């Protein structure tokens, strides 16, 4: 069975500091990986995705993630965060076994303070 | 191209009433997923639909919940005889043939009183 684990439920950080949000997945099949951001009372917006190719993926708003197959990880990073990055971040894996099904982690709340 | 639309954005129902949630996918998208998000939790898959077909409803509760995606019009998630435990945010997502990225709507927040 496929699962996605986000160990950190909340990550507090000061403005302009770097941040890493961790994501690990378990799957016996090839996976496609995604990071979504959710602002309060809004839907999910895609930050970045890994389908194939380069393991370092760049997304919107200065975020990037690195796919590490040996460690089954897909951690999200940003070198310098802004107050406006305060939001919930979800890692998701797409299982492709005849049809698509997105499996989500439980989310990490990023709290950026001045 | 307008994004995925969901309405209503907020819905309040008393226990025992019916809730109807609508989702209009992006133009050209023939695949729709419904997800449920409980407070402090991630999104959980409920059902996957294509036009006029239910492809997978393994995430739907067996009773009271149903979904459809007719040839014309929006996809509908219907919850009969709502209970307090149904209070959650319900999101739909759509994508076109051959794509992997799902586009999410803003969600419907259902409150059962």
mmCIF file with all atom_site columns, C-alpha atoms in Angstrom:
data_model
loop_
_atom_site.group_PDB
_atom_site.id
_atom_site.type_symbol
_atom_site.label_atom_id
_atom_site.label_alt_id
_atom_site.label_comp_id
_atom_site.label_asym_id
_atom_site.label_entity_id
_atom_site.label_seq_id
_atom_site.pdbx_PDB_ins_code
_atom_site.Cartn_x
_atom_site.Cartn_y
_atom_site.Cartn_z
_atom_site.occupancy
_atom_site.B_iso_or_equiv
_atom_site.pdbx_formal_charge
_atom_site.auth_seq_id
_atom_site.auth_comp_id
_atom_site.auth_asym_id
_atom_site.auth_atom_id
_atom_site.pdbx_PDB_model_num
ATOM 1   C CA . UNK A 1 1   ? 0.000   0.000  0.000   1.00 0.00 ? 1   UNK A CA 1
ATOM 2   C CA . UNK A 1 2   ? 1.127   3.488  -0.705  1.00 0.00 ? 2   UNK A CA 1
ATOM 3   C CA . UNK A 1 3   ? 1.445   6.066  2.053   1.00 0.00 ? 3   UNK A CA 1
ATOM 4   C CA . UNK A 1 4   ? 2.863   9.541  2.515   1.00 0.00 ? 4   UNK A CA 1
ATOM 5   C CA . UNK A 1 5   ? 4.331   10.703 5.812   1.00 0.00 ? 5   UNK A CA 1
ATOM 6   C CA . UNK A 1 6   ? 4.872   14.266 6.909   1.00 0.00 ? 6   UNK A CA 1
ATOM 7   C CA . UNK A 1 7   ? 6.497   13.974 10.304  1.00 0.00 ? 7   UNK A CA 1
ATOM 8   C CA . UNK A 1 8   ? 6.297   17.638 11.237  1.00 0.00 ? 8   UNK A CA 1
ATOM 9   C CA . UNK A 1 9   ? 2.792   18.858 11.930  1.00 0.00 ? 9   UNK A CA 1
ATOM 10  C CA . UNK A 1 10  ? 4.006   22.403 12.493  1.00 0.00 ? 10  UNK A CA 1
ATOM 11  C CA . UNK A 1 11  ? 7.217   24.246 11.630  1.00 0.00 ? 11  UNK A CA 1
ATOM 12  C CA . UNK A 1 12  ? 7.804   27.693 13.134  1.00 0.00 ? 12  UNK A CA 1
ATOM 13  C CA . UNK A 1 13  ? 10.455  29.827 11.469  1.00 0.00 ? 13  UNK A CA 1
ATOM 14  C CA . UNK A 1 14  ? 11.526  33.451 11.387  1.00 0.00 ? 14  UNK A CA 1
ATOM 15  C CA . UNK A 1 15  ? 11.167  35.569 8.289   1.00 0.00 ? 15  UNK A CA 1
ATOM 16  C CA . UNK A 1 16  ? 14.119  35.338 5.859   1.00 0.00 ? 16  UNK A CA 1
ATOM 17  C CA . UNK A 1 17  ? 15.325  32.085 7.433   1.00 0.00 ? 17  UNK A CA 1
ATOM 18  C CA . UNK A 1 18  ? 15.609  28.884 5.382   1.00 0.00 ? 18  UNK A CA 1
ATOM 19  C CA . UNK A 1 19  ? 13.073  26.115 5.816   1.00 0.00 ? 19  UNK A CA 1
ATOM 20  C CA . UNK A 1 20  ? 12.751  22.436 4.985   1.00 0.00 ? 20  UNK A CA 1
ATOM 21  C CA . UNK A 1 21  ? 9.479   20.538 5.152   1.00 0.00 ? 21  UNK A CA 1
ATOM 22  C CA . UNK A 1 22  ? 9.946   16.801 5.191   1.00 0.00 ? 22  UNK A CA 1
ATOM 23  C CA . UNK A 1 23  ? 8.053   14.215 3.207   1.00 0.00 ? 23  UNK A CA 1
ATOM 24  C CA . UNK A 1 24  ? 8.599   10.482 2.942   1.00 0.00 ? 24  UNK A CA 1
ATOM 25  C CA . UNK A 1 25  ? 6.633   8.041  0.861   1.00 0.00 ? 25  UNK A CA 1
ATOM 26  C CA . UNK A 1 26  ? 6.339   4.312  0.718   1.00 0.00 ? 26  UNK A CA 1
ATOM 27  C CA . UNK A 1 27  ? 5.453   2.562  -2.450  1.00 0.00 ? 27  UNK A CA 1
ATOM 28  C CA . UNK A 1 28  ? 6.379   -0.540 -4.321  1.00 0.00 ? 28  UNK A CA 1
ATOM 29  C CA . UNK A 1 29  ? 5.650   1.109  -7.652  1.00 0.00 ? 29  UNK A CA 1
ATOM 30  C CA . UNK A 1 30  ? 6.981   4.184  -9.376  1.00 0.00 ? 30  UNK A CA 1
ATOM 31  C CA . UNK A 1 31  ? 5.448   7.315  -8.017  1.00 0.00 ? 31  UNK A CA 1
ATOM 32  C CA . UNK A 1 32  ? 4.832   10.818 -9.110  1.00 0.00 ? 32  UNK A CA 1
ATOM 33  C CA . UNK A 1 33  ? 5.193   13.322 -6.291  1.00 0.00 ? 33  UNK A CA 1
ATOM 34  C CA . UNK A 1 34  ? 3.618   16.693 -5.602  1.00 0.00 ? 34  UNK A CA 1
ATOM 35  C CA . UNK A 1 35  ? 3.669   19.512 -3.083  1.00 0.00 ? 35  UNK A CA 1
ATOM 36  C CA . UNK A 1 36  ? 0.538   21.594 -2.630  1.00 0.00 ? 36  UNK A CA 1
ATOM 37  C CA . UNK A 1 37  ? -0.018  24.711 -0.537  1.00 0.00 ? 37  UNK A CA 1
ATOM 38  C CA . UNK A 1 38  ? -3.283  25.605 1.135   1.00 0.00 ? 38  UNK A CA 1
ATOM 39  C CA . UNK A 1 39  ? -3.947  29.104 2.450   1.00 0.00 ? 39  UNK A CA 1
ATOM 40  C CA . UNK A 1 40  ? -6.677  29.524 5.069   1.00 0.00 ? 40  UNK A CA 1
ATOM 41  C CA . UNK A 1 41  ? -10.148 28.750 3.761   1.00 0.00 ? 41  UNK A CA 1
ATOM 42  C CA . UNK A 1 42  ? -8.880  28.162 0.264   1.00 0.00 ? 42  UNK A CA 1
ATOM 43  C CA . UNK A 1 43  ? -8.287  25.220 -2.042  1.00 0.00 ? 43  UNK A CA 1
ATOM 44  C CA . UNK A 1 44  ? -4.986  23.572 -2.842  1.00 0.00 ? 44  UNK A CA 1
ATOM 45  C CA . UNK A 1 45  ? -2.483  25.170 -5.182  1.00 0.00 ? 45  UNK A CA 1
ATOM 46  C CA . UNK A 1 46  ? 0.253   23.161 -6.826  1.00 0.00 ? 46  UNK A CA 1
ATOM 47  C CA . UNK A 1 47  ? 3.743   24.273 -5.796  1.00 0.00 ? 47  UNK A CA 1
ATOM 48  C CA . UNK A 1 48  ? 5.775   21.754 -7.769  1.00 0.00 ? 48  UNK A CA 1
ATOM 49  C CA . UNK A 1 49  ? 5.783   18.216 -9.083  1.00 0.00 ? 49  UNK A CA 1
ATOM 50  C CA . UNK A 1 50  ? 8.195   15.411 -9.822  1.00 0.00 ? 50  UNK A CA 1
ATOM 51  C CA . UNK A 1 51  ? 7.293   13.111 -12.691 1.00 0.00 ? 51  UNK A CA 1
ATOM 52  C CA . UNK A 1 52  ? 10.716  12.072 -14.028 1.00 0.00 ? 52  UNK A CA 1
ATOM 53  C CA . UNK A 1 53  ? 14.096  13.500 -15.012 1.00 0.00 ? 53  UNK A CA 1
ATOM 54  C CA . UNK A 1 54  ? 16.107  15.806 -12.796 1.00 0.00 ? 54  UNK A CA 1
ATOM 55  C CA . UNK A 1 55  ? 15.700  15.011 -9.131  1.00 0.00 ? 55  UNK A CA 1
ATOM 56  C CA . UNK A 1 56  ? 15.810  18.693 -8.181  1.00 0.00 ? 56  UNK A CA 1
ATOM 57  C CA . UNK A 1 57  ? 12.513  20.294 -8.993  1.00 0.00 ? 57  UNK A CA 1
ATOM 58  C CA . UNK A 1 58  ? 11.864  24.025 -8.881  1.00 0.00 ? 58  UNK A CA 1
ATOM 59  C CA . UNK A 1 59  ? 8.391   25.375 -8.254  1.00 0.00 ? 59  UNK A CA 1
ATOM 60  C CA . UNK A 1 60  ? 6.557   28.600 -7.722  1.00 0.00 ? 60  UNK A CA 1
ATOM 61  C CA . UNK A 1 61  ? 7.218   31.189 -5.008  1.00 0.00 ? 61  UNK A CA 1
ATOM 62  C CA . UNK A 1 62  ? 10.902  30.214 -4.725  1.00 0.00 ? 62  UNK A CA 1
ATOM 63  C CA . UNK A 1 63  ? 10.261  26.683 -3.471  1.00 0.00 ? 63  UNK A CA 1
ATOM 64  C CA . UNK A 1 64  ? 12.187  23.632 -4.608  1.00 0.00 ? 64  UNK A CA 1
ATOM 65  C CA . UNK A 1 65  ? 12.187  19.941 -3.740  1.00 0.00 ? 65  UNK A CA 1
ATOM 66  C CA . UNK A 1 66  ? 14.570  17.065 -4.197  1.00 0.00 ? 66  UNK A CA 1
ATOM 67  C CA . UNK A 1 67  ? 13.460  13.558 -5.061  1.00 0.00 ? 67  UNK A CA 1
ATOM 68  C CA . UNK A 1 68  ? 15.620  10.959 -3.312  1.00 0.00 ? 68  UNK A CA 1
ATOM 69  C CA . UNK A 1 69  ? 14.715  7.459  -4.410  1.00 0.00 ? 69  UNK A CA 1
ATOM 70  C CA . UNK A 1 70  ? 17.053  5.640  -2.031  1.00 0.00 ? 70  UNK A CA 1
ATOM 71  C CA . UNK A 1 71  ? 15.626  7.482  0.972   1.00 0.00 ? 71  UNK A CA 1
ATOM 72  C CA . UNK A 1 72  ? 12.091  7.589  -0.479  1.00 0.00 ? 72  UNK A CA 1
ATOM 73  C CA . UNK A 1 73  ? 11.927  11.275 0.335   1.00 0.00 ? 73  UNK A CA 1
ATOM 74  C CA . UNK A 1 74  ? 10.725  14.423 -1.371  1.00 0.00 ? 74  UNK A CA 1
ATOM 75  C CA . UNK A 1 75  ? 11.581  17.277 0.995   1.00 0.00 ? 75  UNK A CA 1
ATOM 76  C CA . UNK A 1 76  ? 10.473  20.820 0.235   1.00 0.00 ? 76  UNK A CA 1
ATOM 77  C CA . UNK A 1 77  ? 12.886  23.701 0.738   1.00 0.00 ? 77  UNK A CA 1
ATOM 78  C CA . UNK A 1 78  ? 13.015  27.458 0.511   1.00 0.00 ? 78  UNK A CA 1
ATOM 79  C CA . UNK A 1 79  ? 16.197  29.433 1.206   1.00 0.00 ? 79  UNK A CA 1
ATOM 80  C CA . UNK A 1 80  ? 14.434  32.494 2.616   1.00 0.00 ? 80  UNK A CA 1
ATOM 81  C CA . UNK A 1 81  ? 10.799  32.534 3.715   1.00 0.00 ? 81  UNK A CA 1
ATOM 82  C CA . UNK A 1 82  ? 8.352   35.415 3.802   1.00 0.00 ? 82  UNK A CA 1
ATOM 83  C CA . UNK A 1 83  ? 5.448   36.107 6.141   1.00 0.00 ? 83  UNK A CA 1
ATOM 84  C CA . UNK A 1 84  ? 3.168   35.351 3.196   1.00 0.00 ? 84  UNK A CA 1
ATOM 85  C CA . UNK A 1 85  ? 4.454   31.749 3.084   1.00 0.00 ? 85  UNK A CA 1
ATOM 86  C CA . UNK A 1 86  ? 2.484   31.006 6.242   1.00 0.00 ? 86  UNK A CA 1
ATOM 87  C CA . UNK A 1 87  ? 0.143   28.223 5.146   1.00 0.00 ? 87  UNK A CA 1
ATOM 88  C CA . UNK A 1 88  ? -0.479  24.477 5.236   1.00 0.00 ? 88  UNK A CA 1
ATOM 89  C CA . UNK A 1 89  ? 1.722   22.391 2.961   1.00 0.00 ? 89  UNK A CA 1
ATOM 90  C CA . UNK A 1 90  ? 0.741   18.964 1.722   1.00 0.00 ? 90  UNK A CA 1
ATOM 91  C CA . UNK A 1 91  ? 2.913   16.346 0.122   1.00 0.00 ? 91  UNK A CA 1
ATOM 92  C CA . UNK A 1 92  ? 1.113   13.916 -2.162  1.00 0.00 ? 92  UNK A CA 1
ATOM 93  C CA . UNK A 1 93  ? 1.975   10.851 -4.201  1.00 0.00 ? 93  UNK A CA 1
ATOM 94  C CA . UNK A 1 94  ? 0.131   9.736  -7.278  1.00 0.00 ? 94  UNK A CA 1
ATOM 95  C CA . UNK A 1 95  ? -0.373  6.030  -7.509  1.00 0.00 ? 95  UNK A CA 1
ATOM 96  C CA . UNK A 1 96  ? -0.832  4.894  -11.059 1.00 0.00 ? 96  UNK A CA 1
ATOM 97  C CA . UNK A 1 97  ? -2.345  1.448  -11.091 1.00 0.00 ? 97  UNK A CA 1
ATOM 98  C CA . UNK A 1 98  ? -4.854  1.637  -13.851 1.00 0.00 ? 98  UNK A CA 1
ATOM 99  C CA . UNK A 1 99  ? -6.117  5.005  -12.769 1.00 0.00 ? 99  UNK A CA 1
ATOM 100 C CA . UNK A 1 100 ? -4.774  7.864  -10.754 1.00 0.00 ? 100 UNK A CA 1
ATOM 101 C CA . UNK A 1 101 ? -5.223  8.235  -7.033  1.00 0.00 ? 101 UNK A CA 1
ATOM 102 C CA . UNK A 1 102 ? -3.552  10.980 -5.024  1.00 0.00 ? 102 UNK A CA 1
ATOM 103 C CA . UNK A 1 103 ? -2.467  9.948  -1.547  1.00 0.00 ? 103 UNK A CA 1
ATOM 104 C CA . UNK A 1 104 ? -1.877  12.902 0.769   1.00 0.00 ? 104 UNK A CA 1
ATOM 105 C CA . UNK A 1 105 ? 0.229   13.364 3.836   1.00 0.00 ? 105 UNK A CA 1
ATOM 106 C CA . UNK A 1 106 ? -1.377  14.912 6.897   1.00 0.00 ? 106 UNK A CA 1
ATOM 107 C CA . UNK A 1 107 ? 0.137   18.310 6.180   1.00 0.00 ? 107 UNK A CA 1
ATOM 108 C CA . UNK A 1 108 ? 2.692   20.625 7.751   1.00 0.00 ? 108 UNK A CA 1
ATOM 109 C CA . UNK A 1 109 ? 1.710   24.044 8.990   1.00 0.00 ? 109 UNK A CA 1
ATOM 110 C CA . UNK A 1 110 ? 4.447   26.570 8.251   1.00 0.00 ? 110 UNK A CA 1
ATOM 111 C CA . UNK A 1 111 ? 4.332   29.526 10.629  1.00 0.00 ? 111 UNK A CA 1
ATOM 112 C CA . UNK A 1 112 ? 6.540   32.438 9.617   1.00 0.00 ? 112 UNK A CA 1
ATOM 113 C CA . UNK A 1 113 ? 7.008   35.168 12.177  1.00 0.00 ? 113 UNK A CA 1
ATOM 114 C CA . UNK A 1 114 ? 8.767   38.527 11.896  1.00 0.00 ? 114 UNK A CA 1
ATOM 115 C CA . UNK B 2 1   ? -9.857  29.479 -18.652 1.00 0.00 ? 1   UNK B CA 1
ATOM 116 C CA . UNK B 2 2   ? -11.735 29.581 -15.401 1.00 0.00 ? 2   UNK B CA 1
ATOM 117 C CA . UNK B 2 3   ? -10.516 27.307 -12.654 1.00 0.00 ? 3   UNK B CA 1
ATOM 118 C CA . UNK B 2 4   ? -12.430 24.552 -10.940 1.00 0.00 ? 4   UNK B CA 1
ATOM 119 C CA . UNK B 2 5   ? -15.611 25.974 -9.461  1.00 0.00 ? 5   UNK B CA 1
ATOM 120 C CA . UNK B 2 6   ? -17.368 24.698 -6.394  1.00 0.00 ? 6   UNK B CA 1
ATOM 121 C CA . UNK B 2 7   ? -20.580 25.888 -4.842  1.00 0.00 ? 7   UNK B CA 1
ATOM 122 C CA . UNK B 2 8   ? -21.716 26.653 -2.362  1.00 0.00 ? 8   UNK B CA 1
ATOM 123 C CA . UNK B 2 9   ? -18.537 27.677 -0.577  1.00 0.00 ? 9   UNK B CA 1
ATOM 124 C CA . UNK B 2 10  ? -20.199 27.281 2.789   1.00 0.00 ? 10  UNK B CA 1
ATOM 125 C CA . UNK B 2 11  ? -23.169 25.099 3.599   1.00 0.00 ? 11  UNK B CA 1
ATOM 126 C CA . UNK B 2 12  ? -24.947 24.697 6.914   1.00 0.00 ? 12  UNK B CA 1
ATOM 127 C CA . UNK B 2 13  ? -27.339 21.802 7.395   1.00 0.00 ? 13  UNK B CA 1
ATOM 128 C CA . UNK B 2 14  ? -29.218 20.421 10.363  1.00 0.00 ? 14  UNK B CA 1
ATOM 129 C CA . UNK B 2 15  ? -28.841 16.781 11.226  1.00 0.00 ? 15  UNK B CA 1
ATOM 130 C CA . UNK B 2 16  ? -31.027 14.656 8.977   1.00 0.00 ? 16  UNK B CA 1
ATOM 131 C CA . UNK B 2 17  ? -31.108 17.098 6.076   1.00 0.00 ? 17  UNK B CA 1
ATOM 132 C CA . UNK B 2 18  ? -29.552 16.551 2.674   1.00 0.00 ? 18  UNK B CA 1
ATOM 133 C CA . UNK B 2 19  ? -26.426 18.292 1.401   1.00 0.00 ? 19  UNK B CA 1
ATOM 134 C CA . UNK B 2 20  ? -25.696 18.795 -2.300  1.00 0.00 ? 20  UNK B CA 1
ATOM 135 C CA . UNK B 2 21  ? -22.245 19.933 -3.303  1.00 0.00 ? 21  UNK B CA 1
ATOM 136 C CA . UNK B 2 22  ? -21.494 20.995 -6.865  1.00 0.00 ? 22  UNK B CA 1
ATOM 137 C CA . UNK B 2 23  ? -18.268 20.952 -8.806  1.00 0.00 ? 23  UNK B CA 1
ATOM 138 C CA . UNK B 2 24  ? -17.694 22.372 -12.276 1.00 0.00 ? 24  UNK B CA 1
ATOM 139 C CA . UNK B 2 25  ? -14.364 21.126 -13.650 1.00 0.00 ? 25  UNK B CA 1
ATOM 140 C CA . UNK B 2 26  ? -12.092 23.201 -15.802 1.00 0.00 ? 26  UNK B CA 1
ATOM 141 C CA . UNK B 2 27  ? -13.013 23.388 -19.465 1.00 0.00 ? 27  UNK B CA 1
ATOM 142 C CA . UNK B 2 28  ? -11.788 20.324 -21.316 1.00 0.00 ? 28  UNK B CA 1
ATOM 143 C CA . UNK B 2 29  ? -11.363 18.254 -18.159 1.00 0.00 ? 29  UNK B CA 1
ATOM 144 C CA . UNK B 2 30  ? -13.322 15.032 -18.157 1.00 0.00 ? 30  UNK B CA 1
ATOM 145 C CA . UNK B 2 31  ? -11.981 13.566 -14.906 1.00 0.00 ? 31  UNK B CA 1
ATOM 146 C CA . UNK B 2 32  ? -13.249 14.606 -11.489 1.00 0.00 ? 32  UNK B CA 1
ATOM 147 C CA . UNK B 2 33  ? -12.137 13.549 -8.023  1.00 0.00 ? 33  UNK B CA 1
ATOM 148 C CA . UNK B 2 34  ? -13.816 14.334 -4.727  1.00 0.00 ? 34  UNK B CA 1
ATOM 149 C CA . UNK B 2 35  ? -11.809 14.565 -1.493  1.00 0.00 ? 35  UNK B CA 1
ATOM 150 C CA . UNK B 2 36  ? -12.807 15.167 2.102   1.00 0.00 ? 36  UNK B CA 1
ATOM 151 C CA . UNK B 2 37  ? -10.684 17.091 4.578   1.00 0.00 ? 37  UNK B CA 1
ATOM 152 C CA . UNK B 2 38  ? -11.464 16.732 8.251   1.00 0.00 ? 38  UNK B CA 1
ATOM 153 C CA . UNK B 2 39  ? -10.089 19.338 10.681  1.00 0.00 ? 39  UNK B CA 1
ATOM 154 C CA . UNK B 2 40  ? -6.340  18.997 11.223  1.00 0.00 ? 40  UNK B CA 1
ATOM 155 C CA . UNK B 2 41  ? -6.109  16.183 8.669   1.00 0.00 ? 41  UNK B CA 1
ATOM 156 C CA . UNK B 2 42  ? -5.006  15.763 5.108   1.00 0.00 ? 42  UNK B CA 1
ATOM 157 C CA . UNK B 2 43  ? -7.288  15.154 2.189   1.00 0.00 ? 43  UNK B CA 1
ATOM 158 C CA . UNK B 2 44  ? -8.841  11.733 1.824   1.00 0.00 ? 44  UNK B CA 1
ATOM 159 C CA . UNK B 2 45  ? -9.918  10.335 -1.526  1.00 0.00 ? 45  UNK B CA 1
ATOM 160 C CA . UNK B 2 46  ? -13.639 9.689  -1.839  1.00 0.00 ? 46  UNK B CA 1
ATOM 161 C CA . UNK B 2 47  ? -14.579 9.036  -5.457  1.00 0.00 ? 47  UNK B CA 1
ATOM 162 C CA . UNK B 2 48  ? -13.273 9.277  -8.994  1.00 0.00 ? 48  UNK B CA 1
ATOM 163 C CA . UNK B 2 49  ? -15.663 10.032 -11.839 1.00 0.00 ? 49  UNK B CA 1
ATOM 164 C CA . UNK B 2 50  ? -15.541 10.472 -15.558 1.00 0.00 ? 50  UNK B CA 1
ATOM 165 C CA . UNK B 2 51  ? -18.430 11.757 -17.591 1.00 0.00 ? 51  UNK B CA 1
ATOM 166 C CA . UNK B 2 52  ? -21.435 9.547  -16.802 1.00 0.00 ? 52  UNK B CA 1
ATOM 167 C CA . UNK B 2 53  ? -19.253 6.938  -15.086 1.00 0.00 ? 53  UNK B CA 1
ATOM 168 C CA . UNK B 2 54  ? -18.105 6.180  -11.567 1.00 0.00 ? 54  UNK B CA 1
ATOM 169 C CA . UNK B 2 55  ? -14.581 4.786  -11.910 1.00 0.00 ? 55  UNK B CA 1
ATOM 170 C CA . UNK B 2 56  ? -13.714 4.243  -8.252  1.00 0.00 ? 56  UNK B CA 1
ATOM 171 C CA . UNK B 2 57  ? -15.824 4.956  -5.188  1.00 0.00 ? 57  UNK B CA 1
ATOM 172 C CA . UNK B 2 58  ? -13.739 2.981  -2.719  1.00 0.00 ? 58  UNK B CA 1
ATOM 173 C CA . UNK B 2 59  ? -13.292 6.030  -0.484  1.00 0.00 ? 59  UNK B CA 1
ATOM 174 C CA . UNK B 2 60  ? -16.993 6.783  -0.152  1.00 0.00 ? 60  UNK B CA 1
ATOM 175 C CA . UNK B 2 61  ? -18.965 5.699  2.890   1.00 0.00 ? 61  UNK B CA 1
ATOM 176 C CA . UNK B 2 62  ? -21.282 2.904  1.831   1.00 0.00 ? 62  UNK B CA 1
ATOM 177 C CA . UNK B 2 63  ? -24.433 4.632  3.015   1.00 0.00 ? 63  UNK B CA 1
ATOM 178 C CA . UNK B 2 64  ? -25.852 8.126  2.579   1.00 0.00 ? 64  UNK B CA 1
ATOM 179 C CA . UNK B 2 65  ? -23.162 9.295  0.119   1.00 0.00 ? 65  UNK B CA 1
ATOM 180 C CA . UNK B 2 66  ? -23.475 9.306  -3.652  1.00 0.00 ? 66  UNK B CA 1
ATOM 181 C CA . UNK B 2 67  ? -21.800 11.097 -6.538  1.00 0.00 ? 67  UNK B CA 1
ATOM 182 C CA . UNK B 2 68  ? -22.494 11.693 -10.175 1.00 0.00 ? 68  UNK B CA 1
ATOM 183 C CA . UNK B 2 69  ? -20.945 13.457 -13.136 1.00 0.00 ? 69  UNK B CA 1
ATOM 184 C CA . UNK B 2 70  ? -23.608 13.765 -15.837 1.00 0.00 ? 70  UNK B CA 1
ATOM 185 C CA . UNK B 2 71  ? -23.009 14.353 -19.504 1.00 0.00 ? 71  UNK B CA 1
ATOM 186 C CA . UNK B 2 72  ? -24.111 17.948 -19.067 1.00 0.00 ? 72  UNK B CA 1
ATOM 187 C CA . UNK B 2 73  ? -23.679 20.027 -15.960 1.00 0.00 ? 73  UNK B CA 1
ATOM 188 C CA . UNK B 2 74  ? -21.551 19.864 -12.850 1.00 0.00 ? 74  UNK B CA 1
ATOM 189 C CA . UNK B 2 75  ? -20.513 16.902 -10.777 1.00 0.00 ? 75  UNK B CA 1
ATOM 190 C CA . UNK B 2 76  ? -22.679 16.484 -7.671  1.00 0.00 ? 76  UNK B CA 1
ATOM 191 C CA . UNK B 2 77  ? -21.723 14.997 -4.326  1.00 0.00 ? 77  UNK B CA 1
ATOM 192 C CA . UNK B 2 78  ? -24.849 14.205 -2.372  1.00 0.00 ? 78  UNK B CA 1
ATOM 193 C CA . UNK B 2 79  ? -24.997 13.431 1.324   1.00 0.00 ? 79  UNK B CA 1
ATOM 194 C CA . UNK B 2 80  ? -28.337 12.262 2.661   1.00 0.00 ? 80  UNK B CA 1
ATOM 195 C CA . UNK B 2 81  ? -29.405 12.492 6.298   1.00 0.00 ? 81  UNK B CA 1
ATOM 196 C CA . UNK B 2 82  ? -26.292 14.359 7.340   1.00 0.00 ? 82  UNK B CA 1
ATOM 197 C CA . UNK B 2 83  ? -24.742 13.767 10.763  1.00 0.00 ? 83  UNK B CA 1
ATOM 198 C CA . UNK B 2 84  ? -22.313 15.905 12.756  1.00 0.00 ? 84  UNK B CA 1
ATOM 199 C CA . UNK B 2 85  ? -19.405 13.717 11.634  1.00 0.00 ? 85  UNK B CA 1
ATOM 200 C CA . UNK B 2 86  ? -19.998 14.824 8.048   1.00 0.00 ? 86  UNK B CA 1
ATOM 201 C CA . UNK B 2 87  ? -18.826 18.329 8.936   1.00 0.00 ? 87  UNK B CA 1
ATOM 202 C CA . UNK B 2 88  ? -15.706 18.836 6.835   1.00 0.00 ? 88  UNK B CA 1
ATOM 203 C CA . UNK B 2 89  ? -14.312 20.600 3.814   1.00 0.00 ? 89  UNK B CA 1
ATOM 204 C CA . UNK B 2 90  ? -15.073 18.843 0.546   1.00 0.00 ? 90  UNK B CA 1
ATOM 205 C CA . UNK B 2 91  ? -12.803 19.488 -2.406  1.00 0.00 ? 91  UNK B CA 1
ATOM 206 C CA . UNK B 2 92  ? -13.092 18.466 -5.971  1.00 0.00 ? 92  UNK B CA 1
ATOM 207 C CA . UNK B 2 93  ? -10.243 18.290 -8.459  1.00 0.00 ? 93  UNK B CA 1
ATOM 208 C CA . UNK B 2 94  ? -10.208 17.851 -12.203 1.00 0.00 ? 94  UNK B CA 1
ATOM 209 C CA . UNK B 2 95  ? -7.698  17.013 -14.883 1.00 0.00 ? 95  UNK B CA 1
ATOM 210 C CA . UNK B 2 96  ? -7.721  16.323 -18.633 1.00 0.00 ? 96  UNK B CA 1
ATOM 211 C CA . UNK B 2 97  ? -6.922  13.085 -20.435 1.00 0.00 ? 97  UNK B CA 1
ATOM 212 C CA . UNK B 2 98  ? -3.240  12.179 -20.316 1.00 0.00 ? 98  UNK B CA 1
ATOM 213 C CA . UNK B 2 99  ? -2.324  14.570 -17.508 1.00 0.00 ? 99  UNK B CA 1
ATOM 214 C CA . UNK B 2 100 ? -1.065  13.887 -13.993 1.00 0.00 ? 100 UNK B CA 1
ATOM 215 C CA . UNK B 2 101 ? -1.647  17.208 -12.321 1.00 0.00 ? 101 UNK B CA 1
ATOM 216 C CA . UNK B 2 102 ? -4.970  17.693 -10.575 1.00 0.00 ? 102 UNK B CA 1
ATOM 217 C CA . UNK B 2 103 ? -6.465  21.173 -10.302 1.00 0.00 ? 103 UNK B CA 1
ATOM 218 C CA . UNK B 2 104 ? -8.392  21.825 -7.111  1.00 0.00 ? 104 UNK B CA 1
ATOM 219 C CA . UNK B 2 105 ? -11.456 23.892 -6.476  1.00 0.00 ? 105 UNK B CA 1
ATOM 220 C CA . UNK B 2 106 ? -11.802 26.211 -3.449  1.00 0.00 ? 106 UNK B CA 1
ATOM 221 C CA . UNK B 2 107 ? -13.847 23.661 -1.535  1.00 0.00 ? 107 UNK B CA 1
ATOM 222 C CA . UNK B 2 108 ? -17.228 23.542 0.162   1.00 0.00 ? 108 UNK B CA 1
ATOM 223 C CA . UNK B 2 109 ? -17.198 23.775 3.918   1.00 0.00 ? 109 UNK B CA 1
ATOM 224 C CA . UNK B 2 110 ? -20.092 21.783 5.311   1.00 0.00 ? 110 UNK B CA 1
ATOM 225 C CA . UNK B 2 111 ? -21.225 22.387 8.859   1.00 0.00 ? 111 UNK B CA 1
ATOM 226 C CA . UNK B 2 112 ? -23.831 20.108 10.373  1.00 0.00 ? 112 UNK B CA 1
ATOM 227 C CA . UNK B 2 113 ? -25.609 21.533 13.397  1.00 0.00 ? 113 UNK B CA 1
#
